[in-house]
PDB file of C-alpha atoms in Angstrom:
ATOM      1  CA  UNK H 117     -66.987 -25.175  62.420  1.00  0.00           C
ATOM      2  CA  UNK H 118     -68.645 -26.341  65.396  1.00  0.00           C
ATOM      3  CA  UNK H 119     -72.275 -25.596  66.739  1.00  0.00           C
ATOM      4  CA  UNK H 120     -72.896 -25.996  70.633  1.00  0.00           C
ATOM      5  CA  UNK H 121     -74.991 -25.404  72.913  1.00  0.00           C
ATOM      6  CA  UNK H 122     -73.292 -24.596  76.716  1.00  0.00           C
ATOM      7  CA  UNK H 123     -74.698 -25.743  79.402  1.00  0.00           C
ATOM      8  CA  UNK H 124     -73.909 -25.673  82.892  1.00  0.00           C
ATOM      9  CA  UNK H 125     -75.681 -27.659  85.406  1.00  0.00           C
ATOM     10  CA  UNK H 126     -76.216 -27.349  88.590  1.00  0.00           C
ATOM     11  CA  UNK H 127     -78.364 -29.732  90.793  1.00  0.00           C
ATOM     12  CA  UNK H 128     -81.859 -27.083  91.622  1.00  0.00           C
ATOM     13  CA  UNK H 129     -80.924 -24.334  89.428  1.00  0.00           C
ATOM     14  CA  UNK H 130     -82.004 -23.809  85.725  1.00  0.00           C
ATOM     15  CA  UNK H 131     -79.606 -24.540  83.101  1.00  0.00           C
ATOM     16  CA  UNK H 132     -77.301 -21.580  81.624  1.00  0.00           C
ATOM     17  CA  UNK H 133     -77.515 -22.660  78.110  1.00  0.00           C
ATOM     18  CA  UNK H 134     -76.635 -21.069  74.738  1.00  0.00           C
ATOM     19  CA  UNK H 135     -76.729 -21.993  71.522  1.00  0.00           C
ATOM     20  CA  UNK H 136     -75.271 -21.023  68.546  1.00  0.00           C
ATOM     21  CA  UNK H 137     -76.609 -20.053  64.944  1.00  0.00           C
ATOM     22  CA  UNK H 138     -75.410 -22.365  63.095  1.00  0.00           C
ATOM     23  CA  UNK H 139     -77.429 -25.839  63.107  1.00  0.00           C
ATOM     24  CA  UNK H 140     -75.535 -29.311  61.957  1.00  0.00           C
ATOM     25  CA  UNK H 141     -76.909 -30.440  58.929  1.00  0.00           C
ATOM     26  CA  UNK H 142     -79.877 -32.543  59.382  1.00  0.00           C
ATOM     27  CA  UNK H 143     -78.972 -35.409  57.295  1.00  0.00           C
ATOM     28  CA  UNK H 144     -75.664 -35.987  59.237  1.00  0.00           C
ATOM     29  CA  UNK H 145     -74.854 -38.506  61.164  1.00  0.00           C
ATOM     30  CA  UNK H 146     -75.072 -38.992  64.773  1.00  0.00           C
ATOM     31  CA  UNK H 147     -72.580 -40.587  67.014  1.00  0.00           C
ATOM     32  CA  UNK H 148     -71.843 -40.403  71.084  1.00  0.00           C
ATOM     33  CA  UNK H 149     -69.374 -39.992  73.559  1.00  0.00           C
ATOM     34  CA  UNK H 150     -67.315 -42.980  74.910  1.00  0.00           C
ATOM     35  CA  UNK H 151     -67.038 -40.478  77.644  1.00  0.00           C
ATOM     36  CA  UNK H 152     -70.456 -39.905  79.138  1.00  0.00           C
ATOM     37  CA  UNK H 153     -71.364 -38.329  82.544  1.00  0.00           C
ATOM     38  CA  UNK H 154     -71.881 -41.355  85.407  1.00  0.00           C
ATOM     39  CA  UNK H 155     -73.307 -41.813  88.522  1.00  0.00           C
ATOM     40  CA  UNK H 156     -70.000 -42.915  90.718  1.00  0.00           C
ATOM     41  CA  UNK H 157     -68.492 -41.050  93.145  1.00  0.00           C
ATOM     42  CA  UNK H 158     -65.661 -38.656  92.708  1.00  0.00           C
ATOM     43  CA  UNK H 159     -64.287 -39.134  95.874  1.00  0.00           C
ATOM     44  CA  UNK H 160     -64.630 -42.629  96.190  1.00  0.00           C
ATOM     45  CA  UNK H 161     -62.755 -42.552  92.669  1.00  0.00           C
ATOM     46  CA  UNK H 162     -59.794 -40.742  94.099  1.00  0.00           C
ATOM     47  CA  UNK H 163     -59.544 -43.001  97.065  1.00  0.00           C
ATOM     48  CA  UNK H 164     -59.217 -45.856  95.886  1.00  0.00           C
ATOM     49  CA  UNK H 165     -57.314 -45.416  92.146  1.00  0.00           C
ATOM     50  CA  UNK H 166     -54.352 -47.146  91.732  1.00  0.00           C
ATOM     51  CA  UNK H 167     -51.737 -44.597  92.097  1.00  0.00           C
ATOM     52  CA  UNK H 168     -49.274 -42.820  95.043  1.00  0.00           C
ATOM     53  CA  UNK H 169     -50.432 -41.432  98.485  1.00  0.00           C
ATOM     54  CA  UNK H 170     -49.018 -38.213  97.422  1.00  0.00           C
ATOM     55  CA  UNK H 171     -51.157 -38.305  93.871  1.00  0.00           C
ATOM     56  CA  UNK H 172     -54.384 -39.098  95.959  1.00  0.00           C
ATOM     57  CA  UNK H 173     -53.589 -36.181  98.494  1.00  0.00           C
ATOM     58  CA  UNK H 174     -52.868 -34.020  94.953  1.00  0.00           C
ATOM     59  CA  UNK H 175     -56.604 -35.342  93.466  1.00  0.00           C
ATOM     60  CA  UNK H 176     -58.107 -33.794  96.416  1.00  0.00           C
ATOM     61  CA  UNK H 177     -56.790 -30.715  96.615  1.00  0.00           C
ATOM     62  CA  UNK H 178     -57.212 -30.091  93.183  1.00  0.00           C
ATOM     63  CA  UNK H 179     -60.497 -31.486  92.973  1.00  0.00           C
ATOM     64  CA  UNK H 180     -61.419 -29.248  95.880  1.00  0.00           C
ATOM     65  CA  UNK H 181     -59.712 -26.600  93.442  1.00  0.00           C
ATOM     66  CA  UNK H 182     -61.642 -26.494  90.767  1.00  0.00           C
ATOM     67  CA  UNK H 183     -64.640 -26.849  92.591  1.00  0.00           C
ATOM     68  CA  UNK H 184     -63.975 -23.576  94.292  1.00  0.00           C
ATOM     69  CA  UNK H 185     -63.032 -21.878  91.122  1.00  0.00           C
ATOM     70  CA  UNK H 186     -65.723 -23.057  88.756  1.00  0.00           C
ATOM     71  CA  UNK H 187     -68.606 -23.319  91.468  1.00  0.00           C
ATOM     72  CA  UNK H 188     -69.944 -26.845  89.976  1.00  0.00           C
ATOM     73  CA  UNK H 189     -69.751 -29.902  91.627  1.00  0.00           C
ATOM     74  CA  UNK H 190     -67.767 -32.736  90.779  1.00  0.00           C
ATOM     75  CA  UNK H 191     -69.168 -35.505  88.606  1.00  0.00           C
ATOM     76  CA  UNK H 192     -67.453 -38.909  87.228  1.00  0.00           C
ATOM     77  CA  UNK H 193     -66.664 -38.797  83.298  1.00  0.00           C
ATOM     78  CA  UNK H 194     -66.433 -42.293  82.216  1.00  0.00           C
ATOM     79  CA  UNK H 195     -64.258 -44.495  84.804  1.00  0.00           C
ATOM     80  CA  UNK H 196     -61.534 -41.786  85.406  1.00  0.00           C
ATOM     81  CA  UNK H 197     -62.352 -38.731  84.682  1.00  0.00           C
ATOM     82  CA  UNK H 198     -63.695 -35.897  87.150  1.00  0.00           C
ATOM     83  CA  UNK H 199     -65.475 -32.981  85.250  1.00  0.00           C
ATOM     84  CA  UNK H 200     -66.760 -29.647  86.747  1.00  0.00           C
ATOM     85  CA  UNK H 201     -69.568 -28.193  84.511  1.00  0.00           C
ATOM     86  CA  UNK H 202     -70.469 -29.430  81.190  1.00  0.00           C
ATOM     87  CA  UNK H 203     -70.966 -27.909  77.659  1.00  0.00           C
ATOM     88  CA  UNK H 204     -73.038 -29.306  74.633  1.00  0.00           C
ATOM     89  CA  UNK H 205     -71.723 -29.316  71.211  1.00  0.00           C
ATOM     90  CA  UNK H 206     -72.454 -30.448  67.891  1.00  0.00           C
ATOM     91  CA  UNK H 207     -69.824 -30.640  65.000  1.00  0.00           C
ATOM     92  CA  UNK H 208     -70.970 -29.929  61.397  1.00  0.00           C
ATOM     93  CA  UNK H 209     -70.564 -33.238  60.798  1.00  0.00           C
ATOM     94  CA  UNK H 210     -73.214 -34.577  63.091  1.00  0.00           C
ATOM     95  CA  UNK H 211     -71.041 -35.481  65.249  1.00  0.00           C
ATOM     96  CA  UNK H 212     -72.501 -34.368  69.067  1.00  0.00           C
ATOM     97  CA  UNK H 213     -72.117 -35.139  72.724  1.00  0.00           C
ATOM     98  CA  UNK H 214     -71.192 -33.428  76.188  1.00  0.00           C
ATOM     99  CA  UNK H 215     -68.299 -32.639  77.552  1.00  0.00           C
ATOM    100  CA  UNK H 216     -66.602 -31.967  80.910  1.00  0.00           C
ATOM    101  CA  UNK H 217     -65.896 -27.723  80.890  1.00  0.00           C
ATOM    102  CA  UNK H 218     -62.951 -28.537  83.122  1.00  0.00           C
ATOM    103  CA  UNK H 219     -61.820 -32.044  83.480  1.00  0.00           C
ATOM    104  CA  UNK H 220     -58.754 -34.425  85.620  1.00  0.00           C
ATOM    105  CA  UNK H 221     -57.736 -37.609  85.847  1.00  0.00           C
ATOM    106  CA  UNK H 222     -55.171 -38.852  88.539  1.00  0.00           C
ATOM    107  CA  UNK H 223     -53.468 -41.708  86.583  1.00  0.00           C
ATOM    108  CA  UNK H 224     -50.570 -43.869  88.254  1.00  0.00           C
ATOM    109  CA  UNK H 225     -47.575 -41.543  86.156  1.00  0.00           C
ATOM    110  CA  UNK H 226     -49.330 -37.784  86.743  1.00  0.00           C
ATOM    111  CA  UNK H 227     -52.366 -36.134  86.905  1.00  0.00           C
ATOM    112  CA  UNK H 228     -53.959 -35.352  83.517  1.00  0.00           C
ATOM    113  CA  UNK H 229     -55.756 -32.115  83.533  1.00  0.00           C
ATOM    114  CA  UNK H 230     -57.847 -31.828  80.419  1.00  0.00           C
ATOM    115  CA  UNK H 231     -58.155 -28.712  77.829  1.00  0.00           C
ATOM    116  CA  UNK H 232     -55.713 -26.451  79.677  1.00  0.00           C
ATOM    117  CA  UNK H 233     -54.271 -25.447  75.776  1.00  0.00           C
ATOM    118  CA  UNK H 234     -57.754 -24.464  74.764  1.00  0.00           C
ATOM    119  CA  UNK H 235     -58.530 -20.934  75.458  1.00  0.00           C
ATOM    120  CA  UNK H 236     -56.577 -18.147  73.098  1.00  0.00           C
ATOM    121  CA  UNK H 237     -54.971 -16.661  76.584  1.00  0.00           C
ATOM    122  CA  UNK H 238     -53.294 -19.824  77.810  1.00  0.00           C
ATOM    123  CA  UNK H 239     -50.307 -19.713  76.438  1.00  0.00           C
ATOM    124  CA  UNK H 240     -48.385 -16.900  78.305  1.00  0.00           C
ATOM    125  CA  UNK H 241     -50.246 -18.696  81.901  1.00  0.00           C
ATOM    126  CA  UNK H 242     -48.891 -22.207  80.802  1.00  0.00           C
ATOM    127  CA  UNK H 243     -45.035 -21.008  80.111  1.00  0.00           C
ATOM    128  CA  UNK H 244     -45.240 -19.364  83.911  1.00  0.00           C
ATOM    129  CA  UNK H 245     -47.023 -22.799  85.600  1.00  0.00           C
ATOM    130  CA  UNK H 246     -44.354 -24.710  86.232  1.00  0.00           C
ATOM    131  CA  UNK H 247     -42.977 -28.273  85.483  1.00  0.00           C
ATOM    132  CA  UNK H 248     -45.293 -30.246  83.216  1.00  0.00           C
ATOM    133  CA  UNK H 249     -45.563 -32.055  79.893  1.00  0.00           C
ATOM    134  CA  UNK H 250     -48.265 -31.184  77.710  1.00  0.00           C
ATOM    135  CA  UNK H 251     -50.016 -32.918  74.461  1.00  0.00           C
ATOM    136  CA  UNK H 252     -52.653 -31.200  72.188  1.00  0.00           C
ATOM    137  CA  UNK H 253     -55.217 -30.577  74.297  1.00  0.00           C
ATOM    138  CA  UNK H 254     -54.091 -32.367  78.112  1.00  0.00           C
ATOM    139  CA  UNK H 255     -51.396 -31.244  80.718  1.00  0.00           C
ATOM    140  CA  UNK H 256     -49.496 -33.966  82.467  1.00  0.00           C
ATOM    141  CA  UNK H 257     -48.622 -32.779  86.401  1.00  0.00           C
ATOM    142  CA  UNK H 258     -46.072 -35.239  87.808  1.00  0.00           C
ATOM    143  CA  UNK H 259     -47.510 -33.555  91.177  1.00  0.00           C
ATOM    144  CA  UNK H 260     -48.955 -30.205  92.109  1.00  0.00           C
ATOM    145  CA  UNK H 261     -45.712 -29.058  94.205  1.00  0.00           C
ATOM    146  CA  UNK H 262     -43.901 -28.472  90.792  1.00  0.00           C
ATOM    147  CA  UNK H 263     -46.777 -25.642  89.120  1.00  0.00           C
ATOM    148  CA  UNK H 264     -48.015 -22.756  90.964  1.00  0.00           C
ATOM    149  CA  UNK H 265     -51.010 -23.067  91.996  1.00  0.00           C
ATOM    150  CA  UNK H 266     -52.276 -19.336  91.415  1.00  0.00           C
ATOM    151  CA  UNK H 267     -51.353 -19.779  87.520  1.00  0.00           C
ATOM    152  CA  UNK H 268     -53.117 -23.394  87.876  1.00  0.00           C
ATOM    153  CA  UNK H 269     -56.486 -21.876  89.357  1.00  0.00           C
ATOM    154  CA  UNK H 270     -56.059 -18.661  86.526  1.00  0.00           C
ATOM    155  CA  UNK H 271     -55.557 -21.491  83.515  1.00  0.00           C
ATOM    156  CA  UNK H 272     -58.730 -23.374  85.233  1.00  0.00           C
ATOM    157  CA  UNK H 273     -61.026 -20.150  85.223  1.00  0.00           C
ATOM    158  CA  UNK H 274     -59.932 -19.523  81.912  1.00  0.00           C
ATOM    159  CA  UNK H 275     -60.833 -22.754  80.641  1.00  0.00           C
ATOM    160  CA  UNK H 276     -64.160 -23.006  82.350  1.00  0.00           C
ATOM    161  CA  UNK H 277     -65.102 -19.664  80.554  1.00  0.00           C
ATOM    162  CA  UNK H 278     -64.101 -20.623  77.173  1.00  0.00           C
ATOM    163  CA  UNK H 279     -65.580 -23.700  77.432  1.00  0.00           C
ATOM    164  CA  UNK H 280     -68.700 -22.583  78.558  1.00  0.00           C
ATOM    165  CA  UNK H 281     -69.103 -18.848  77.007  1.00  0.00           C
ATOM    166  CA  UNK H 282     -67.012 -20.173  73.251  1.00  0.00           C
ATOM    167  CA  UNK H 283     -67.998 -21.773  70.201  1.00  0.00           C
ATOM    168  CA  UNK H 284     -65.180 -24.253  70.036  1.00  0.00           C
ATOM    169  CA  UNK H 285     -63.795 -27.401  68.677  1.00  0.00           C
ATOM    170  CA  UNK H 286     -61.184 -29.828  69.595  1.00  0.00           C
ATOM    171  CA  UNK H 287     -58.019 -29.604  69.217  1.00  0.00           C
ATOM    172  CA  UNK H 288     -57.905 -32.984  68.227  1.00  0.00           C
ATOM    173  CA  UNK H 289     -60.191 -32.315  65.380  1.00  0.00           C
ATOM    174  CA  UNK H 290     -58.197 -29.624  63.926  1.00  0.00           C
ATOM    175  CA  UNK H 291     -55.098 -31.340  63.652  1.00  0.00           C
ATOM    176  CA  UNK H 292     -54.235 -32.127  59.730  1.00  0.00           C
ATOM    177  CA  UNK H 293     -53.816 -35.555  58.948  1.00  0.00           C
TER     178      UNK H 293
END
């Protein structure tokens, strides 16, 4: 069970936040994020990461992507990660932090696109996108010629919504061990 508080922001409007019922315990403990919102440049990030002309020219048309679709600017996660909106949440165990609502990371073998497998509805979109590999909760685009991109902007809308509208979890968190 996971308590969180969504909130998207948007530089000189008021924060859409909600929070839900349930409160983490308040002897818990607290840890962060390794992943935390930074100042640097999106764009500059793209340009000059270390991977192919044609994964660079992918970055920005998908950054420009899911920009359109989720309305939010772009903002640098950590070193390599581009987010669009951001949610709050706070795990019964304490445990509490912010996260990207829609995330992507051009790497040097594909571009990572982050929490894809999350909503309930993604499954039937992600078996019609097109050539990718996926883990538990990332997609792995070799580039964006080999997905449709009309499934890729429906799987990004639905994502955004969960993550900003659902009380979730990871999928990381809810794997057995």
């Amino acid at each position: 069970m996971v308590t969180k508080t969504n909130a998207t922001k948007t530089p000189g409007a008021a924060a859409n936040t909600r929070t839900a019922s349930k409160a983490a315990p308040k002897s818990a403990s607290k840890s962060t994020n390794k992943t935390a919102r930074t100042g640097a440049d999106p764009v500059e990030f793209i340009n000059t990461v270390d991977t192919t002309a044609t994964r660079r020219e992918d970055s920005h048309t998908l950054l420009a992507l899911m920009q359109a679709v989720t309305g939010q600017p772009p903002y640098m996660w950590g070193p390599s990660i581009i987010g669009f909106g951001e949610y709050h949440y706070t795990y019964t165990s304490g445990r509490e932090g912010d996260a990207p609502a829609v995330a992507f990371s051009p790497r040097k073998a594909n571009l990572v696109v982050y929490g894809l497998s999350y909503p309930p509805a993604a499954g039937p979109l992600l078996e019609k996108l097109g050539k990718f590999k996926a883990s538990v909760a990332c997609v792995y685009i070799t580039k964006l010629a080999d997905v449709d991109l009309k499934v890729l902007r429906e799987l990004i809308a639905l994502t955004y919504e969960h993550s900003t509208t659902t009380d979730i979890q990871s999928l990381q968190s809810r794997r057995k061990h």
